[in-house]
Short mmCIF file of C-alpha atoms in Angstrom, two decimals:
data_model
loop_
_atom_site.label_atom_id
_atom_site.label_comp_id
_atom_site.label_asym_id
_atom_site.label_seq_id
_atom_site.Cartn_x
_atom_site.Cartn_y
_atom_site.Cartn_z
CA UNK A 124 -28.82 -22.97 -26.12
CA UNK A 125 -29.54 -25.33 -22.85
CA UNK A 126 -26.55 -27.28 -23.47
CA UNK A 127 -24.36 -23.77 -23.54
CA UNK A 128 -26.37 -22.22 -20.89
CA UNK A 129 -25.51 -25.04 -18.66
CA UNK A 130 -21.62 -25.43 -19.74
CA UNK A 131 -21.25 -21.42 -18.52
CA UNK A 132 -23.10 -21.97 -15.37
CA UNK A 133 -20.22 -25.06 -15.11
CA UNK A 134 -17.90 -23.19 -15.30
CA UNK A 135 -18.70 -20.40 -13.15
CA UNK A 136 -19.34 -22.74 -9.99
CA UNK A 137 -15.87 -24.03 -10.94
CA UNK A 138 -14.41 -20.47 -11.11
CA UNK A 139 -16.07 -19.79 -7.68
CA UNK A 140 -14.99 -23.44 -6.09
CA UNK A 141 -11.33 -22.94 -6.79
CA UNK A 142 -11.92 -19.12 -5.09
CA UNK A 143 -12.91 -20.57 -2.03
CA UNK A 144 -10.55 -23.57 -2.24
CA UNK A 145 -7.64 -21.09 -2.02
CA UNK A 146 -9.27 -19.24 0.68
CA UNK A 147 -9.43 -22.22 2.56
CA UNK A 148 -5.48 -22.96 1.90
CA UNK A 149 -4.83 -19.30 3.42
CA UNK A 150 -3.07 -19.61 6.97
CA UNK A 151 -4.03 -17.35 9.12
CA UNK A 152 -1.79 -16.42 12.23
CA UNK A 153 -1.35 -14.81 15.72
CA UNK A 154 1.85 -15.41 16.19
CA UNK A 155 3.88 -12.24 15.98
CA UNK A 156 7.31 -13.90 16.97
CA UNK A 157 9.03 -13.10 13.81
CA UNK A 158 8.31 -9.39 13.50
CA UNK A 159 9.82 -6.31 15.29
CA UNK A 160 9.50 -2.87 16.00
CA UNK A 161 10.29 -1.23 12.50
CA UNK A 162 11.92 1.78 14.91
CA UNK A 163 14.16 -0.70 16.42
CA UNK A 164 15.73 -1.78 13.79
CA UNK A 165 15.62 1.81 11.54
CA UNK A 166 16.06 4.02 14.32
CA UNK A 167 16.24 6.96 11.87
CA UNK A 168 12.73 6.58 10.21
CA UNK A 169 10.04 8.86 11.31
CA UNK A 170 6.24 7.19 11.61
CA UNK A 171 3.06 8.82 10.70
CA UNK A 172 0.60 5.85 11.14
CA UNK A 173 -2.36 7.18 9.28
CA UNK A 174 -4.86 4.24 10.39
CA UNK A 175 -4.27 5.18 14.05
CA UNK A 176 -5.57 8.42 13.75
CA UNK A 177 -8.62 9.52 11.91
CA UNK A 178 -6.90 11.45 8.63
CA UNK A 179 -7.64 8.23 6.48
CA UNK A 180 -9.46 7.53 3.58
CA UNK A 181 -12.29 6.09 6.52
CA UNK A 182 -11.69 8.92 8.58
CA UNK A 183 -11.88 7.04 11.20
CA UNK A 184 -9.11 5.08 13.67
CA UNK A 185 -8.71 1.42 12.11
CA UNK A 186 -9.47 -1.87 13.82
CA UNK A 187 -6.56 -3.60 15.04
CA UNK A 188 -4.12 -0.65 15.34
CA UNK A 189 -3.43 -0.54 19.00
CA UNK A 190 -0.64 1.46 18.88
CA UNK A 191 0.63 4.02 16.52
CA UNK A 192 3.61 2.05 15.68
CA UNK A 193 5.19 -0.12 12.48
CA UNK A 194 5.72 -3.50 12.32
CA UNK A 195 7.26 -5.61 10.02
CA UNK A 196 8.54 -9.44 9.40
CA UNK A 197 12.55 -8.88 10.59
CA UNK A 198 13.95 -10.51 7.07
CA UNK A 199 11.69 -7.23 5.82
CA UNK A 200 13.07 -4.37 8.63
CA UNK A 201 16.71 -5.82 7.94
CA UNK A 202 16.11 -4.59 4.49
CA UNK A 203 14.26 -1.83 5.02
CA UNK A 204 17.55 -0.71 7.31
CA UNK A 205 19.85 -1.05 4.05
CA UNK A 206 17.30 1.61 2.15
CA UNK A 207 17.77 4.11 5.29
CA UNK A 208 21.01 3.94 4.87
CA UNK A 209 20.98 4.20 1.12
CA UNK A 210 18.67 7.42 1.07
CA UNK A 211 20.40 8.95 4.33
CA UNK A 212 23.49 9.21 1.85
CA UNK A 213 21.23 11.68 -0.19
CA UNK A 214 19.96 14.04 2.26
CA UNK A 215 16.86 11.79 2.88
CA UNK A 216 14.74 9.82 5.82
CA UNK A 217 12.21 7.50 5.56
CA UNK A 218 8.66 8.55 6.53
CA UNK A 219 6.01 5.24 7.13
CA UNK A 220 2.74 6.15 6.83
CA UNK A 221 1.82 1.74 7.30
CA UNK A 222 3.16 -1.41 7.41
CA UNK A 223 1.96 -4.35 9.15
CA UNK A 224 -2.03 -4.70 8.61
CA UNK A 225 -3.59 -6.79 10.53
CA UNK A 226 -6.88 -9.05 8.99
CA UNK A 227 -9.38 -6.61 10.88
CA UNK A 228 -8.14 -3.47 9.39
CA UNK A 229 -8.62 -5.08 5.89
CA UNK A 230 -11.76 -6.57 6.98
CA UNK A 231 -13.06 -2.66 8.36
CA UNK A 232 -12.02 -1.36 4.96
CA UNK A 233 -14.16 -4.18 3.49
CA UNK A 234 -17.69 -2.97 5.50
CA UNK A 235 -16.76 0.50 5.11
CA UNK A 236 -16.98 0.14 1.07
CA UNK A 237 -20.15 -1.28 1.44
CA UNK A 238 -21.87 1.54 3.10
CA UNK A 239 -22.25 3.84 0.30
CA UNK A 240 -23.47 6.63 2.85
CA UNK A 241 -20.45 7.25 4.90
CA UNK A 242 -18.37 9.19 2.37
CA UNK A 243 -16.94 12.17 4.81
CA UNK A 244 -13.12 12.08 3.32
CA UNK A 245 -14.32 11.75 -0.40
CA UNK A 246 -13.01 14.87 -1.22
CA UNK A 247 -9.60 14.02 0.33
CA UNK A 248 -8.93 10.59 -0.83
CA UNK A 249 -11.62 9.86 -3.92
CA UNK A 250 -13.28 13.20 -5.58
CA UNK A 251 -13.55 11.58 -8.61
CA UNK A 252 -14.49 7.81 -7.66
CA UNK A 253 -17.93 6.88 -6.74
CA UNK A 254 -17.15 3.63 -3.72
CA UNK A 255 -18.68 1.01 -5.91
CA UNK A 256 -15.80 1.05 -7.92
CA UNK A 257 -13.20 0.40 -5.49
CA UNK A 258 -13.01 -2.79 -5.25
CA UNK A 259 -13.47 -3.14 -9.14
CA UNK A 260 -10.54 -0.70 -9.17
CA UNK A 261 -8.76 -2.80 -7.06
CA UNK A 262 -7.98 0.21 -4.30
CA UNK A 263 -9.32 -1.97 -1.46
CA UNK A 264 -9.47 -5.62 -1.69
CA UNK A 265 -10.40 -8.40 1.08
CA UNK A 266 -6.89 -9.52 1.24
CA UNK A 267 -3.93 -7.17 1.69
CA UNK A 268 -0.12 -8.19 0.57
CA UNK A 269 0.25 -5.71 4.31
CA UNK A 270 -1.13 -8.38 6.28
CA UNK A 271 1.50 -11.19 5.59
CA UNK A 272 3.92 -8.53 7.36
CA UNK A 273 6.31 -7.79 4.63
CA UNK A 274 4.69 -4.65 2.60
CA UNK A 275 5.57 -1.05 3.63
CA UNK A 276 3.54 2.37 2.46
CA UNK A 277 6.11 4.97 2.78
CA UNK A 278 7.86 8.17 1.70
CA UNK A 279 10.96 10.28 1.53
CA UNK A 280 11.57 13.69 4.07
CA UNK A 281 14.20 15.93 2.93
CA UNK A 282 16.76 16.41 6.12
CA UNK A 283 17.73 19.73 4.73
CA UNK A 284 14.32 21.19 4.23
CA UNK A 285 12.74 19.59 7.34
CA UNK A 286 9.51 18.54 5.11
CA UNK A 287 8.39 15.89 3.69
CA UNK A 288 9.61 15.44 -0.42
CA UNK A 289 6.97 16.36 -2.90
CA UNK A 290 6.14 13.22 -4.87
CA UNK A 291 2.76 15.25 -6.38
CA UNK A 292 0.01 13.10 -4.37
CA UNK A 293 -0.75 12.00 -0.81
CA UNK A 294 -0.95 8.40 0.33
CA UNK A 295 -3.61 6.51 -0.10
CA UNK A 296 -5.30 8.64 -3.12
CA UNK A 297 -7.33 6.63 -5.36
CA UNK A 298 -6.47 7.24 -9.00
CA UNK A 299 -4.05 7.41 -12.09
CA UNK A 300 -2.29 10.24 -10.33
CA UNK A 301 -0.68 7.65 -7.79
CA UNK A 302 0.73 5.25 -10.10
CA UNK A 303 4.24 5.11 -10.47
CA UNK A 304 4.49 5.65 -14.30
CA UNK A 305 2.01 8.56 -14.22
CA UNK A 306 3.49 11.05 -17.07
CA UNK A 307 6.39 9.11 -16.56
CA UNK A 308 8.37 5.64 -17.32
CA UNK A 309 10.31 3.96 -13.96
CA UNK A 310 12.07 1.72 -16.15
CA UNK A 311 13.52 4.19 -18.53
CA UNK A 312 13.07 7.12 -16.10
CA UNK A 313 11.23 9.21 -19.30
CA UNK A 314 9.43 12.25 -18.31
CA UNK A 315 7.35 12.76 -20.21
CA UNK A 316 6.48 9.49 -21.36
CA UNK A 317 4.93 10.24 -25.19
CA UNK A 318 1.30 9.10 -25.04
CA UNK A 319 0.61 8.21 -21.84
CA UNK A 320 -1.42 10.89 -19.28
CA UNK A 321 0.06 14.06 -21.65
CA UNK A 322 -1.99 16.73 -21.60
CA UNK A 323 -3.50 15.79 -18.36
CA UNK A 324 -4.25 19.12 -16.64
CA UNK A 325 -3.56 17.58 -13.38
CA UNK A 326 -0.16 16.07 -14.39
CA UNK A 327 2.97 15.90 -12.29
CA UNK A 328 5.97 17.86 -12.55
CA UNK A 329 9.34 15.74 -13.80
CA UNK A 330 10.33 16.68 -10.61
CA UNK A 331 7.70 15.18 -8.77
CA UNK A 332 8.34 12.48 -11.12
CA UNK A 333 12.18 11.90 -10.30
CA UNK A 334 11.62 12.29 -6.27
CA UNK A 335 9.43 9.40 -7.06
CA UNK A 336 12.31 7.37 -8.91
CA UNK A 337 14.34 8.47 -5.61
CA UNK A 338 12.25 6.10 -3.40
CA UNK A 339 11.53 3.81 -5.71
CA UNK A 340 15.09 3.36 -7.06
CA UNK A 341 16.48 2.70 -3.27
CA UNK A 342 13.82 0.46 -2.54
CA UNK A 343 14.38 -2.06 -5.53
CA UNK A 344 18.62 -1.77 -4.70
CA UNK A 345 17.43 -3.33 -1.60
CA UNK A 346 14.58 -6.08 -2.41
CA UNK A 347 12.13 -5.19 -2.41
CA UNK A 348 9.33 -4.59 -5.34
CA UNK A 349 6.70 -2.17 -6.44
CA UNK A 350 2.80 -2.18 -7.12
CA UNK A 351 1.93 -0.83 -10.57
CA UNK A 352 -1.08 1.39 -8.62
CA UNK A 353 0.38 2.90 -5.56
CA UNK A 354 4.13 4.89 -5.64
CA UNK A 355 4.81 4.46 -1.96
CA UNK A 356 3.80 0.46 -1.51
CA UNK A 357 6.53 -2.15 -2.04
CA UNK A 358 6.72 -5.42 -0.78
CA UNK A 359 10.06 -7.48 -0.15
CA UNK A 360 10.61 -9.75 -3.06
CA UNK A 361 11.45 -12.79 -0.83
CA UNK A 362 8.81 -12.39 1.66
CA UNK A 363 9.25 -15.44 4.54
CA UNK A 364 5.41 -15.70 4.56
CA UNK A 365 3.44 -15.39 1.13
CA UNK A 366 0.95 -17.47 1.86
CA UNK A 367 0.27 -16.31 5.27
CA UNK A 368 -2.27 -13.75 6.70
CA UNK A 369 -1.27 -12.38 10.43
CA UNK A 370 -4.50 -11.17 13.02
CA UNK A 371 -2.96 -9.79 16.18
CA UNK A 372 -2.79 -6.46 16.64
CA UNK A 373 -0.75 -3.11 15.90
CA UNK A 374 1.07 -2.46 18.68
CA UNK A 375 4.57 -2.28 21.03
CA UNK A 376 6.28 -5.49 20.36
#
């Protein structure tokens, strides 16, 4: 029993020494030299840069954002240009609600989760999660793909309707409802899909589901790729800096 006890314990300071290992082979950068204004290079989107203002999932104006403005890597703007154009073809803009994060917005997120007191947007953002689970749940995590300046949360707003398109949840809600095959399949574009989240009272409509596909569609013609959890975050599949994590702040470049 020793001799087991001990090979577990072994192996859990190894677990936790290769952890902090890669930590320590994380670069972290000021230099903001290779990103632009997202505006000047996709002069048609239209920003709503939620951590600026207080109608977050905090509720609260983030560290770090300066400025409510959107920043990205330019190899990541270039091709978020191409999906503007793509979309504007179909009666669409694109709507950011975030893009660049710097490491003191994640790091806020971080000691908000850990006061389990402070829990004034609950209703908006987590009814039905308790904030011990988040990170478990993987909602809010110490490192963010945003920070290495490539990732974009966005949206679709129909030109003809003047309002934002209905995709059946809000950014930044934490649960099944916001994950891209909820009651539905993006690779086979099946609505429903058999077995999966029928007979969910609180389902989406298919076409809720297909405005959805819209965005998500134009954004992989263009490079960029998905997270299984989140229907309005994609990150560029050849991202110039995967390995690095940016700290100065959100503002006019």
């Amino acid at each position: 029993m020793r001799k087991i006890q001990f090979f577990l314990i072994a192996m859990l300071c190894g677990i936790m020494l290769t952890a902090c290992d890669n930590d320590k082979n994380l670069r972290l950068e000021e230099n903001s030299s290779d990103f632009v204004n997202i505006t000047d290079v996709v002069p048609d989107v239209i920003l709503e840069i939620r951590y600026y203002g207080t109608y977050n999932f905090v509720g609260t104006r983030i560290d770090g954002y300066l400025q409510p403005v959107a920043l990205l890597t330019r190899e990541a703007a270039d091709s978020l240009k191409a999906v503007s154009d793509d979309v504007m073809t179909q009666g669409y803009r694109l709507k950011i609600y975030d893009a660049y994060r710097p490491q003191c917005a994640v790091d806020h997120f971080v000691r908000w989760s850990q006061d389990p007191a402070d829990t004034c947007m609950k209703q908006f953002f987590y009814p039905m999660l308790d904030k011990p689970v988040l990170f478990e749940q993987n909602y809010i995590m110490a490192k963010s793909g945003h920070t290495r300046g490539s990732t974009v949360d966005l949206t679709l707003f129909d030109m003809q309707t003047e309002k934002e398109v209905d995709m059946g949840g809000t950014f930044d809600w934490f649960g099944v409802e916001s994950h891209p095959d909820y009651c539905g399949n993006p690779d086979t574009k099946l609505y429903p899909e058999i077995g999966k989240y029928t007979g969910d009272d609180n389902g989406i409509t298919e076409q809720q589901f297909r405005n959805r596909m819209i965005l998500r569609d134009a954004m992989l013609r263009h490079g960029f790729k998905p997270l299984d959890s989140e229907w309005w975050h994609f990150t560029l599949r050849k991202e110039p800096y995967p390995d690095t994590y940016f700290e100065f702040p959100v503002k006019q470049l």
